[in-house]
mmCIF file of C-alpha atoms and ligand atoms in Angstrom:
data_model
loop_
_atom_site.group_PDB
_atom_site.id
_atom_site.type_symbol
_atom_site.label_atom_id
_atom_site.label_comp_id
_atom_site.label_asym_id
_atom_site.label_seq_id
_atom_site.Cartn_x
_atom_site.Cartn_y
_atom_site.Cartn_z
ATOM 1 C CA UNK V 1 101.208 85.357 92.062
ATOM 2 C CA UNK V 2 98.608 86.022 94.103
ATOM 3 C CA UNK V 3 98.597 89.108 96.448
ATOM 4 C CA UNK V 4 98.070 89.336 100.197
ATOM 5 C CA UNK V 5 94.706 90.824 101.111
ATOM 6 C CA UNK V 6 94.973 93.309 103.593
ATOM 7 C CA UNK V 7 91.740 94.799 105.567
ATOM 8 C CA UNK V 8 92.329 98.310 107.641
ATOM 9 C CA UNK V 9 89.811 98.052 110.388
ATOM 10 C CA UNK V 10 89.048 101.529 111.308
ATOM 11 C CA UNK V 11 90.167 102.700 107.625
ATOM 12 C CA UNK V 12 88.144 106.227 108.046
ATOM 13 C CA UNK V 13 90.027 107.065 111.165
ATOM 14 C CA UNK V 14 93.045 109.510 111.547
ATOM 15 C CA UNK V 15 95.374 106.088 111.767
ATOM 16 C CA UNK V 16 93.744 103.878 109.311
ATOM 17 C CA UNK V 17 93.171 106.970 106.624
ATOM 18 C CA UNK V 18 97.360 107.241 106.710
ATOM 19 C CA UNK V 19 97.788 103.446 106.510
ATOM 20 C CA UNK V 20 95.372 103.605 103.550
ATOM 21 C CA UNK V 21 97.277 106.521 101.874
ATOM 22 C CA UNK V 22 100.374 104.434 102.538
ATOM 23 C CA UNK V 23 99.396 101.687 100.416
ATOM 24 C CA UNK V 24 97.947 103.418 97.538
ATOM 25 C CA UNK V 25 100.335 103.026 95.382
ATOM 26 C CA UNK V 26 101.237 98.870 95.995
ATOM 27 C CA UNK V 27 100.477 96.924 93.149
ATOM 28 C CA UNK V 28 101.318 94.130 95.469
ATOM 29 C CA UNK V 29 99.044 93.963 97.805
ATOM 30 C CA UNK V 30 94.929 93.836 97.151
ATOM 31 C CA UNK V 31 93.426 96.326 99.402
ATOM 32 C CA UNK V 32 89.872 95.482 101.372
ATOM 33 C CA UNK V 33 87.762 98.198 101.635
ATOM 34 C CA UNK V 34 84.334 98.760 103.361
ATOM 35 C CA UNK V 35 82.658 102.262 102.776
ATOM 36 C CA UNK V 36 82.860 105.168 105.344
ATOM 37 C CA UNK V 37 79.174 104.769 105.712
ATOM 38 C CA UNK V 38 78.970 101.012 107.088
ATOM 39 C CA UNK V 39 82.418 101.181 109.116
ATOM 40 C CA UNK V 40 81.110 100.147 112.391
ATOM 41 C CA UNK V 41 78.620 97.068 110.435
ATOM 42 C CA UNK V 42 79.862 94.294 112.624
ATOM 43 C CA UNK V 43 79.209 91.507 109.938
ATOM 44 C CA UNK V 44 80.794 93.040 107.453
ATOM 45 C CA UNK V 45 83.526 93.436 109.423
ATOM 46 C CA UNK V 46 83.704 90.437 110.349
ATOM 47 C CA UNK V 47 83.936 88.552 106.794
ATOM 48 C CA UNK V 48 86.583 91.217 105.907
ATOM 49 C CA UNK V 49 88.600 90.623 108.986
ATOM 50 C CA UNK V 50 88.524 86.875 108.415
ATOM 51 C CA UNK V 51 88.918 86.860 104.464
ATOM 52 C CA UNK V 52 92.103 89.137 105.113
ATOM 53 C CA UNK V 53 95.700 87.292 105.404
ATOM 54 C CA UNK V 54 96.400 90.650 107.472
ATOM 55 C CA UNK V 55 94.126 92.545 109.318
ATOM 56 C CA UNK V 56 95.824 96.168 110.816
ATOM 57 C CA UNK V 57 93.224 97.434 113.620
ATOM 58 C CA UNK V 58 92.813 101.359 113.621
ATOM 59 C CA UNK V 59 90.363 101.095 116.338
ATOM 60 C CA UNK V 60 90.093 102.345 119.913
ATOM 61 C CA UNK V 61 91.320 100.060 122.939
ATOM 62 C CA UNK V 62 87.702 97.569 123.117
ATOM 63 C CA UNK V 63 87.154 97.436 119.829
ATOM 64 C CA UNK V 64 90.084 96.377 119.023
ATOM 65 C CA UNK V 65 89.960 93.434 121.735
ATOM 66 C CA UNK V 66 86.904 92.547 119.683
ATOM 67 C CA UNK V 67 88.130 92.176 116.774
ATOM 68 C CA UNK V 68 90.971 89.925 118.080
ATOM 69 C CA UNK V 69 88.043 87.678 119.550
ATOM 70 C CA UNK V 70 86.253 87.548 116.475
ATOM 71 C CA UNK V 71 89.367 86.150 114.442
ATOM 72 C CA UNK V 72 90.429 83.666 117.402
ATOM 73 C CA UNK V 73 90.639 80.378 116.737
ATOM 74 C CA UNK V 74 90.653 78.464 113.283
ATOM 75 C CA UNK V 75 91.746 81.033 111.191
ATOM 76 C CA UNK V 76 95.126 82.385 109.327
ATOM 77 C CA UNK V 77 94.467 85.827 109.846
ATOM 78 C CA UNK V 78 97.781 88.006 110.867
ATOM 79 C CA UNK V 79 96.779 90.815 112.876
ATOM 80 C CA UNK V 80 98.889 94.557 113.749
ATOM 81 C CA UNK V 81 97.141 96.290 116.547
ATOM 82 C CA UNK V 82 97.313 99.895 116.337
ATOM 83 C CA UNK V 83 95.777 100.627 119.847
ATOM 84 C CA UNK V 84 96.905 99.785 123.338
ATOM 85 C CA UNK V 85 95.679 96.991 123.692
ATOM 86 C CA UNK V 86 98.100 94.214 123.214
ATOM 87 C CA UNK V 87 101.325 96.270 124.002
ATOM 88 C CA UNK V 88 102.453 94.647 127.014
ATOM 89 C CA UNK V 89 100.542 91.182 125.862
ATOM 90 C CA UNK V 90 103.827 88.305 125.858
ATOM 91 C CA UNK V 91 102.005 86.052 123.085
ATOM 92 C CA UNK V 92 102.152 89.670 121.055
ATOM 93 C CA UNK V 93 105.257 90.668 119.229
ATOM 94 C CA UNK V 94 106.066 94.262 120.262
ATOM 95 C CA UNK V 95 106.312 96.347 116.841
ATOM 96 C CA UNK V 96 109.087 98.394 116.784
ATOM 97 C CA UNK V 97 111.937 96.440 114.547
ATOM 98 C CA UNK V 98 115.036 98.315 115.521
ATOM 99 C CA UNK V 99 114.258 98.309 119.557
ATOM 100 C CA UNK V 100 116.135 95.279 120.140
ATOM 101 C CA UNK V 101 118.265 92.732 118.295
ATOM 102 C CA UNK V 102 116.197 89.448 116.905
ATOM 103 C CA UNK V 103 113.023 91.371 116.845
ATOM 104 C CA UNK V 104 112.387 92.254 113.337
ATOM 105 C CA UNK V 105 113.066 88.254 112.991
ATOM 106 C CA UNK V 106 110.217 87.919 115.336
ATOM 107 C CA UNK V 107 107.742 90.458 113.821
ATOM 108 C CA UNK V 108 108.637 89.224 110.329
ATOM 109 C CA UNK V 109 107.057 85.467 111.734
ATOM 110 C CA UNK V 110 103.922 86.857 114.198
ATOM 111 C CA UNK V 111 100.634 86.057 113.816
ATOM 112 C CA UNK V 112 99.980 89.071 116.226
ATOM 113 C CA UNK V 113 101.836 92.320 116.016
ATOM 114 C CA UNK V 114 101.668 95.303 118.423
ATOM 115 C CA UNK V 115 102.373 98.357 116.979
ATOM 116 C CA UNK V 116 103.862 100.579 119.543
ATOM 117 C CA UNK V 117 102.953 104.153 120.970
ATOM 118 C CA UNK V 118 103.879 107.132 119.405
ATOM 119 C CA UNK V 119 105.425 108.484 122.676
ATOM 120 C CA UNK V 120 106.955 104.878 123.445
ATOM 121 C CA UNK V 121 108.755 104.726 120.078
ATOM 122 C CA UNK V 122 110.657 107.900 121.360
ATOM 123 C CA UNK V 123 111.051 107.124 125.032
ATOM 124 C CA UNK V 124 111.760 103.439 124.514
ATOM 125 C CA UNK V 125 113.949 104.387 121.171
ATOM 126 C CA UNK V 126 116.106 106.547 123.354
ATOM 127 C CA UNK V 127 115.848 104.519 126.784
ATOM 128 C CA UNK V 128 116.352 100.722 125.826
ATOM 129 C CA UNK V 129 119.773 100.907 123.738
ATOM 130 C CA UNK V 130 121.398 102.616 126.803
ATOM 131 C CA UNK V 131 120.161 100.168 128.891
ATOM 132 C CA UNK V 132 121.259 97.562 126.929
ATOM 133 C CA UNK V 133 125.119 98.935 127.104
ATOM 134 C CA UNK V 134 124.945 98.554 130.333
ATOM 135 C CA UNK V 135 124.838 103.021 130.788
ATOM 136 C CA UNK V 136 121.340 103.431 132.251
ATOM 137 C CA UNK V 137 121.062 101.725 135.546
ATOM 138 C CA UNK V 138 117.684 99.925 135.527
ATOM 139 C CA UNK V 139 116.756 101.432 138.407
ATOM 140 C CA UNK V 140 117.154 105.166 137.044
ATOM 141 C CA UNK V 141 114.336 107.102 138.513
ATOM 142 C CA UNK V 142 113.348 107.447 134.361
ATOM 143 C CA UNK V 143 111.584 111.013 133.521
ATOM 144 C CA UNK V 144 110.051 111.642 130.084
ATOM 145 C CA UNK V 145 108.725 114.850 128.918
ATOM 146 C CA UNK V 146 106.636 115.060 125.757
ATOM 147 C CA UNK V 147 104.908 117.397 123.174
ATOM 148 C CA UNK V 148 102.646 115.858 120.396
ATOM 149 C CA UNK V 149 100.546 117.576 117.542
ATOM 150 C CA UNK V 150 96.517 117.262 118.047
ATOM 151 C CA UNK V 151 96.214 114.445 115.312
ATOM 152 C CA UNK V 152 97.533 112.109 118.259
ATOM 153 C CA UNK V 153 93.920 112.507 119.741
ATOM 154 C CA UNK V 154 92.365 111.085 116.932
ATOM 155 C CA UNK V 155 89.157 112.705 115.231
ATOM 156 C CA UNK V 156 87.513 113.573 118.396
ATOM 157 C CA UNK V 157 90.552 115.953 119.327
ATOM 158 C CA UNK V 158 90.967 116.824 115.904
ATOM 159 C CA UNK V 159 87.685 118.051 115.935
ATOM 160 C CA UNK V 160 88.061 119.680 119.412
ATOM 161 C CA UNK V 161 90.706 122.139 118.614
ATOM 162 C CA UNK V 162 90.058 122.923 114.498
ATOM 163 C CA UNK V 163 85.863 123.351 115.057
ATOM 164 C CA UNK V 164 84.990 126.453 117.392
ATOM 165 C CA UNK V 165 81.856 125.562 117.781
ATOM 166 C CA UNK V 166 82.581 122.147 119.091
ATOM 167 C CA UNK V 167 80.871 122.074 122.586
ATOM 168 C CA UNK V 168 84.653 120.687 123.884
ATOM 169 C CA UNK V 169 86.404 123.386 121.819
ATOM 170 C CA UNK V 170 90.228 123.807 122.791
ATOM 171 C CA UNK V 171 91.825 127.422 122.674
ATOM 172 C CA UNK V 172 94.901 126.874 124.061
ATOM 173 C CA UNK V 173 98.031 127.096 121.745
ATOM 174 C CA UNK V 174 99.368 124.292 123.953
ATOM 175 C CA UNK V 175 98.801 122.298 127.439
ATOM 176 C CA UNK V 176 99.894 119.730 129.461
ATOM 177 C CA UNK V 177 97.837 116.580 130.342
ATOM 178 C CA UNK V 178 98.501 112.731 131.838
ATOM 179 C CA UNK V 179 98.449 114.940 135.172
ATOM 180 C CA UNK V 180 97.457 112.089 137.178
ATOM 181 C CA UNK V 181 100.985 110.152 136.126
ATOM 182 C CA UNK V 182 99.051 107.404 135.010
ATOM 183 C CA UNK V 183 98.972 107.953 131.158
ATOM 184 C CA UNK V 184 97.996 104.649 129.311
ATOM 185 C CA UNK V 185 101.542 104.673 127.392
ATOM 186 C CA UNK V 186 104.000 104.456 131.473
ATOM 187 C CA UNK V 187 103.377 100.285 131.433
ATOM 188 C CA UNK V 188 104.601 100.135 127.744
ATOM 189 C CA UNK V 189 107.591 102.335 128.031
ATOM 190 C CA UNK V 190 108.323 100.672 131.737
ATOM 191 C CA UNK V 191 107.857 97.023 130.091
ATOM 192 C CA UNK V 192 109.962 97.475 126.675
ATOM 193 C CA UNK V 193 112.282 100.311 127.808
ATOM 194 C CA UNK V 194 113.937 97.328 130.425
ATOM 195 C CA UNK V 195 113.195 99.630 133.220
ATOM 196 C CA UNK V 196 112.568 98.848 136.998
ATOM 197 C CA UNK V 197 110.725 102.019 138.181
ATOM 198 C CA UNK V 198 107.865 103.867 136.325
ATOM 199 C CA UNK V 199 108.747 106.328 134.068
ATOM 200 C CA UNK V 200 107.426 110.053 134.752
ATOM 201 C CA UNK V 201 105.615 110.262 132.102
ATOM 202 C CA UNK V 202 104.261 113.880 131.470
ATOM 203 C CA UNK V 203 102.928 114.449 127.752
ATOM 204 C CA UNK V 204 101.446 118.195 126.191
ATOM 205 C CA UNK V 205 99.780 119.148 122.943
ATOM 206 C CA UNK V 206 100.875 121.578 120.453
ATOM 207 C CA UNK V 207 98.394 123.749 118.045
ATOM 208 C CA UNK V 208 99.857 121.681 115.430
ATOM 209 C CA UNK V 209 98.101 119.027 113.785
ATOM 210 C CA UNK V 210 101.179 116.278 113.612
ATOM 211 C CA UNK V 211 104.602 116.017 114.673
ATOM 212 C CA UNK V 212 106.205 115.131 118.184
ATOM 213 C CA UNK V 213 109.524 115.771 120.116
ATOM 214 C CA UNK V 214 110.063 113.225 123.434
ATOM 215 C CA UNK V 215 112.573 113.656 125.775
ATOM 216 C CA UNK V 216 114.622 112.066 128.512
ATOM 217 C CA UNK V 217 116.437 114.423 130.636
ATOM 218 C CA UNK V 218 119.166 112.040 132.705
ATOM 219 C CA UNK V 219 122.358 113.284 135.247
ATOM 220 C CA UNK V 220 125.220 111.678 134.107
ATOM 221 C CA UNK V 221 126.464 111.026 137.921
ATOM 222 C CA UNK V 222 123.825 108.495 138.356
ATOM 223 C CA UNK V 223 124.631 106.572 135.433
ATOM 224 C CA UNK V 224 126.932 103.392 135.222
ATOM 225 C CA UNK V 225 130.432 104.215 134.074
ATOM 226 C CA UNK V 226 131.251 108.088 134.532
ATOM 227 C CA UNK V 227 129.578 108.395 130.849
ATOM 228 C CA UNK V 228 130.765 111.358 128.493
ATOM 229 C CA UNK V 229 128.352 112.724 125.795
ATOM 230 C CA UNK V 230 130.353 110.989 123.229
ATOM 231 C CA UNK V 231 129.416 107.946 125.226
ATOM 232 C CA UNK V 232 125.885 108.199 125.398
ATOM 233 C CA UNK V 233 126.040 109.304 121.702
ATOM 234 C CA UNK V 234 128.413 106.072 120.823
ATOM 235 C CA UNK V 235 125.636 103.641 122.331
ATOM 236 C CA UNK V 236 122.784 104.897 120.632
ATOM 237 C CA UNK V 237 124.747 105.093 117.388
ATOM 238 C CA UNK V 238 126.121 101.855 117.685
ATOM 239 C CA UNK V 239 122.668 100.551 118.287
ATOM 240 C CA UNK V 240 121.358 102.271 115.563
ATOM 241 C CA UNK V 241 123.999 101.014 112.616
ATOM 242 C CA UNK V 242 123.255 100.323 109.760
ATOM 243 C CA UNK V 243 119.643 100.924 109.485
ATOM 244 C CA UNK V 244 117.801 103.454 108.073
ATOM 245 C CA UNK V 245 114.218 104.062 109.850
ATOM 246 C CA UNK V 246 115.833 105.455 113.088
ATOM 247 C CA UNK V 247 118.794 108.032 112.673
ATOM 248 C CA UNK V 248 121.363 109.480 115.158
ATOM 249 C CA UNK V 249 122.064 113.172 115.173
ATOM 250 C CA UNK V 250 125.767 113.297 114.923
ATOM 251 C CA UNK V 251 126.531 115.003 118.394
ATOM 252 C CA UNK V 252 128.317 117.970 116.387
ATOM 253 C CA UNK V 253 125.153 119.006 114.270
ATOM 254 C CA UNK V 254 122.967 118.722 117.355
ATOM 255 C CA UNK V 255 126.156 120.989 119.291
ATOM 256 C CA UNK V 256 124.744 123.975 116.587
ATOM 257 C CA UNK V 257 121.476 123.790 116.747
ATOM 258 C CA UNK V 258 119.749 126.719 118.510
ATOM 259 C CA UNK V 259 115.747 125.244 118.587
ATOM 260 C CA UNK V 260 113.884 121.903 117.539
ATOM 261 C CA UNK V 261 111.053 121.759 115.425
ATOM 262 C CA UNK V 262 108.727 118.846 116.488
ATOM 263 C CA UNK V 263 106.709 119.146 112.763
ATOM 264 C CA UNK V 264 110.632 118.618 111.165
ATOM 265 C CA UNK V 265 110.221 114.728 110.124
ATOM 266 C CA UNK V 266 106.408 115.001 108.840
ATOM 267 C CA UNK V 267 104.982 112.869 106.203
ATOM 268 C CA UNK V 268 108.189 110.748 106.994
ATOM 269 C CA UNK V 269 108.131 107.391 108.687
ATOM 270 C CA UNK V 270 111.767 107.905 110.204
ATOM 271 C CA UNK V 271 112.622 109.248 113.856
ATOM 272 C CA UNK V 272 115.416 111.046 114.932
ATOM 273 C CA UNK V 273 117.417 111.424 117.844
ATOM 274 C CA UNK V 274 119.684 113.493 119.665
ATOM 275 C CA UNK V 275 122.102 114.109 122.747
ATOM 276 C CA UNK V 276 121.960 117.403 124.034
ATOM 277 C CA UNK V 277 124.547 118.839 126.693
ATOM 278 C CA UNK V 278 127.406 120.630 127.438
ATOM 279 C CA UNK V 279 130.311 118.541 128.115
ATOM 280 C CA UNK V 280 131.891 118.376 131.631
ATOM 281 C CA UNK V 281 128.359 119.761 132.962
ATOM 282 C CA UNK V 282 126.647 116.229 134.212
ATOM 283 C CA UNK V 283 123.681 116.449 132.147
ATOM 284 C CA UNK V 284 122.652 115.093 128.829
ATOM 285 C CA UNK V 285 118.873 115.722 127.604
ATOM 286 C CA UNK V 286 117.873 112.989 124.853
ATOM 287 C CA UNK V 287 115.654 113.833 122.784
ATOM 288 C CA UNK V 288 113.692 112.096 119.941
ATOM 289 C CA UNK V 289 111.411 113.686 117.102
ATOM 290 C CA UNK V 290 108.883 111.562 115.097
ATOM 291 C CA UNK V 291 105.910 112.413 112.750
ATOM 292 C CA UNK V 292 102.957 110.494 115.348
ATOM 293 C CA UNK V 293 101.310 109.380 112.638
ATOM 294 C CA UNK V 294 104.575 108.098 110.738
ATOM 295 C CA UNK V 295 106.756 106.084 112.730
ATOM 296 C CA UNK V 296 104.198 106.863 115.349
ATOM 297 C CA UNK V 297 101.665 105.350 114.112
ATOM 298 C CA UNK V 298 100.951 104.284 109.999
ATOM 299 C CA UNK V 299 104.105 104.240 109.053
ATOM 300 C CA UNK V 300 105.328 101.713 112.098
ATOM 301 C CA UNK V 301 102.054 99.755 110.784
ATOM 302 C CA UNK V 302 102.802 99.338 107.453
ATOM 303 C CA UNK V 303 106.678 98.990 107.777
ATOM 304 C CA UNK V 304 105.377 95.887 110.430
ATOM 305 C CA UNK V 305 102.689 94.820 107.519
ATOM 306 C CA UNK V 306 106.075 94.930 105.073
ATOM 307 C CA UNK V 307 108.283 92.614 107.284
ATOM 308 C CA UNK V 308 105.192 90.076 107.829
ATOM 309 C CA UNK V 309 105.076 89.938 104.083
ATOM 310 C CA UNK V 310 108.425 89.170 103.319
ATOM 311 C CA UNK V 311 108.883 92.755 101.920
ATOM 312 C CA UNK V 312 111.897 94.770 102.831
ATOM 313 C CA UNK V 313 111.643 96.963 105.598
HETATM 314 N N1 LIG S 401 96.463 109.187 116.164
HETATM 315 C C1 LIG S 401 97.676 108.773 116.534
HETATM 316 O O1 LIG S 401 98.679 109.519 116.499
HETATM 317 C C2 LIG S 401 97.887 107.381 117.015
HETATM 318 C C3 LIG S 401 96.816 106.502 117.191
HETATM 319 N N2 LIG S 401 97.079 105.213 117.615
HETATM 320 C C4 LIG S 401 96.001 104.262 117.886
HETATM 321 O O2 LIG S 401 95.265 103.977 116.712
HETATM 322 C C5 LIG S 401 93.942 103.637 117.065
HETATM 323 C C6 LIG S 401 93.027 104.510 116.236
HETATM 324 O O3 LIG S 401 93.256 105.848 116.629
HETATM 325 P P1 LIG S 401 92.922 107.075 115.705
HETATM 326 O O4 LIG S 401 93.064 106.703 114.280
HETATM 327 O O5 LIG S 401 93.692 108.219 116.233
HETATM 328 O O6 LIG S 401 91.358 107.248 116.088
HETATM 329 P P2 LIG S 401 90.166 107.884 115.249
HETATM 330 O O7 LIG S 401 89.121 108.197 116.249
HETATM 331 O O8 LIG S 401 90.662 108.959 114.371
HETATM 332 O O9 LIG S 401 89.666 106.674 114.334
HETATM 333 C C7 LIG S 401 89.119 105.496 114.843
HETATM 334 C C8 LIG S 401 88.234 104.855 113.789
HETATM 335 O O10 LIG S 401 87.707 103.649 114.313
HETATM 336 C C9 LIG S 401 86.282 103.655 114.145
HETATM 337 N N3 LIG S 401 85.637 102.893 115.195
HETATM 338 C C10 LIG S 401 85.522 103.220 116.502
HETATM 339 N N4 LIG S 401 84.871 102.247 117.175
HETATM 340 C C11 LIG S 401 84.562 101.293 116.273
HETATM 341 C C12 LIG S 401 83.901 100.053 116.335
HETATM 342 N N5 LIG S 401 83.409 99.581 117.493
HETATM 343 N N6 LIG S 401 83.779 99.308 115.199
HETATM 344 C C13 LIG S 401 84.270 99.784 114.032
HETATM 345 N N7 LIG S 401 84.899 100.956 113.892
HETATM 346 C C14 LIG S 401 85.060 101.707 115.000
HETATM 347 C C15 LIG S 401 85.923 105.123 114.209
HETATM 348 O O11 LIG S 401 84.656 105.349 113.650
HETATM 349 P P3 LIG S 401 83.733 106.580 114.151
HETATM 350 O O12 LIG S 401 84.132 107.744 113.312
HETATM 351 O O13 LIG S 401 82.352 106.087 113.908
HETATM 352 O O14 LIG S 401 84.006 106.790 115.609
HETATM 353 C C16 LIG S 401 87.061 105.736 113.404
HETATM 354 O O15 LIG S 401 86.825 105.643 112.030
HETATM 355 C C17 LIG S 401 93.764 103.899 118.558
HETATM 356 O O16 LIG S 401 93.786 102.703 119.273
HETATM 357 C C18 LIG S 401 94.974 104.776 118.888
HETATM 358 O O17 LIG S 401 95.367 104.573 120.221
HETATM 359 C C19 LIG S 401 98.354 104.793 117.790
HETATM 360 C C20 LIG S 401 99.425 105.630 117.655
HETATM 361 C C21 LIG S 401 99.245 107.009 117.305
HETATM 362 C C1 LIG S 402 97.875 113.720 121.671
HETATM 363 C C2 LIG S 402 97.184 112.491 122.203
HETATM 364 O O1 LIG S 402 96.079 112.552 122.717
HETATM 365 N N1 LIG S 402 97.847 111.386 122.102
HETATM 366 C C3 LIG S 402 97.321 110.128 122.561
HETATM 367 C C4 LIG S 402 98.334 109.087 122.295
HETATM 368 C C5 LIG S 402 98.350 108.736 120.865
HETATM 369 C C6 LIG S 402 97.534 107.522 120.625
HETATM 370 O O2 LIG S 402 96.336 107.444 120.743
HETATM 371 O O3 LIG S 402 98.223 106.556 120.303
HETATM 372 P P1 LIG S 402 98.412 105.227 121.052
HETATM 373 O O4 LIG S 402 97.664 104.166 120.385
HETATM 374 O O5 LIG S 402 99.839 105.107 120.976
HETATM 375 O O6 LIG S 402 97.924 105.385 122.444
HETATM 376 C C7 LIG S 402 97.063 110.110 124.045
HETATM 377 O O7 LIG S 402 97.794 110.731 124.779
HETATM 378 O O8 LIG S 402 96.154 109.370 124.443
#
């Protein structure tokens, strides 16, 4: 049989090196490589890119557009987009399999795949299903509040807050940016999370090099319904049957917990999520926790590469 050759684009980035790791091990697959030292050699790029039956882009927003233009027209090349590029694109399938029903179908027969944000997986994970049931109002003035470890800045924040002498060097153990509101993630999460108003979007960075928590504070007297807890809890849950990438805190085991660790699911390409509140209070917080670089990032990549392939995923 012959094996699928896949090409990382941007393989000696913080993305592509995880995608890379990823695959390793797969005796199924025959792996394109081009050395650290000639990653940015256009032509060589270019042969891999169109020799590959899939191509997963690890590269910032224009380079990735490039890419795309160098494999359009007679070729078979599949493509997954890891930057923002294609997110909101209609002719792009929107890579996040569990988000809505009939879209792992979908993914499973693109051409083009857009892997989602790591903040979007969380907002949109918690957001969409509750839309969906009919709970969250489309309208809902939509708040999400983030905190994401420095690896989702790629090597050049990587480099910012591990090298002191790095002319940009970050001390602080933590801060707050996106102040403007107009982080490159709100159309995304607006777009795929079915909502009508953007999202206040306000993201921070931890002194830690991966992990993430995202959450979506709502008041329950501005939902559709009169919702409980239990209710919110039900919808997601429901939503979330039966598969195993995306779990739901049972609302007991969250009811005990005293702190959340956003490093809790590294090295694992599964998110959680939670309903916090006290009952009878009229708020819920929901609140999602990812590795950024698993379902974040590489793993959402290579589960996408697995469901274009026919694998299971
Ligand atoms: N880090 C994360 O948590 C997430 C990242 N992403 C997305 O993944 C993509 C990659 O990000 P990330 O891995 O963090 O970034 P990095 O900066 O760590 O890696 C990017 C890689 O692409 C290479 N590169 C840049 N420009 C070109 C070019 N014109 N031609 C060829 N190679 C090029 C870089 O080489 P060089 O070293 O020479 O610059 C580097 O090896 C981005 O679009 C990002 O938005 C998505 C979700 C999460
Ligand atoms: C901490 C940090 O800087 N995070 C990045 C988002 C992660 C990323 O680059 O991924 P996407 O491809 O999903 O945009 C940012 O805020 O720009």
């Amino acid at each position: 049989m012959t094996r699928p050759k896949i090409f990382i684009d941007g393989e000696h980035g913080t993305t592509g090196l995880q995608i890379r790791t990823r695959l390793a091990g797969r005796a199924d697959l025959e792996i394109m490589s081009i050395p650290e030292a000639e990653r940015r050699n256009r032509s060589l790029r270019e042969d891999m890119l169109k020799e590959a039956d899939v191509a997963i882009l690890c590269l910032p927003d224009d380079a990735s557009r490039e890419a795309v233009g160098i494999l359009e027209g007679a070729n078979s090349t599949r493509i997954i987009d890891t930057s923002t590029a294609h997110r909101t694109h209609p002719d792009w399938a929107y890579g996040f399999a569990e988000m809505t029903r009939g879209l792992r179908d979908r993914i499973a027969g693109a051409r083009l795949v857009a892997n989602p944000g790591c903040y979007p997986t969380g907002a949109i994970g918690l957001i969409r299903p509750l839309v969906e049931a009919g709970i969250l109002p489309a309208d809902y003035p939509v708040t999400v509040n983030a905190i994401s470890g420095y690896t989702g800045g790629g090597k050049q924040m990587i480099a910012q807050m591990e090298d002191e002498a790095n002319p940009d060097h970050i001390a602080a153990p933590h801060f707050l940016y996106g102040l403007t509101l107009s982080h490159k993630h709100v159309p995304e999460m607006q777009q795929h999370g079915l909502i009508e108003r953007r999202p206040i979007f306000s993201p921070s960075v931890g002194r830690f090099a991966q992990g993430m928590i995202v959450q979506v504070p709502l008041h329950m007297a501005d939902l559709n319904g009169d919702p409980s807890l239990e209710d919110l809890h039900g919808a997601l849950a429901s939503h979330y049957a039966g598969q195993s990438v995306v779990e739901v805190v049972p609302l007991e085991e969250s009811a005990k917990l005293a702190r959340l660790d956003p490093t809790a699911l590294n090295g694992t390409d599964r998110m959680k999520l939670y309903v916090f509140g006290t009952e009878g209070k009229g708020q819920a917080n929901l609140v999602a926790v990812l590795d950024n670089l698993g379902k974040g990032a590489s793993g959402a990549a290579v589960q996408n590469m697995d469901l274009m392939l026919g694998r299971a995923a």
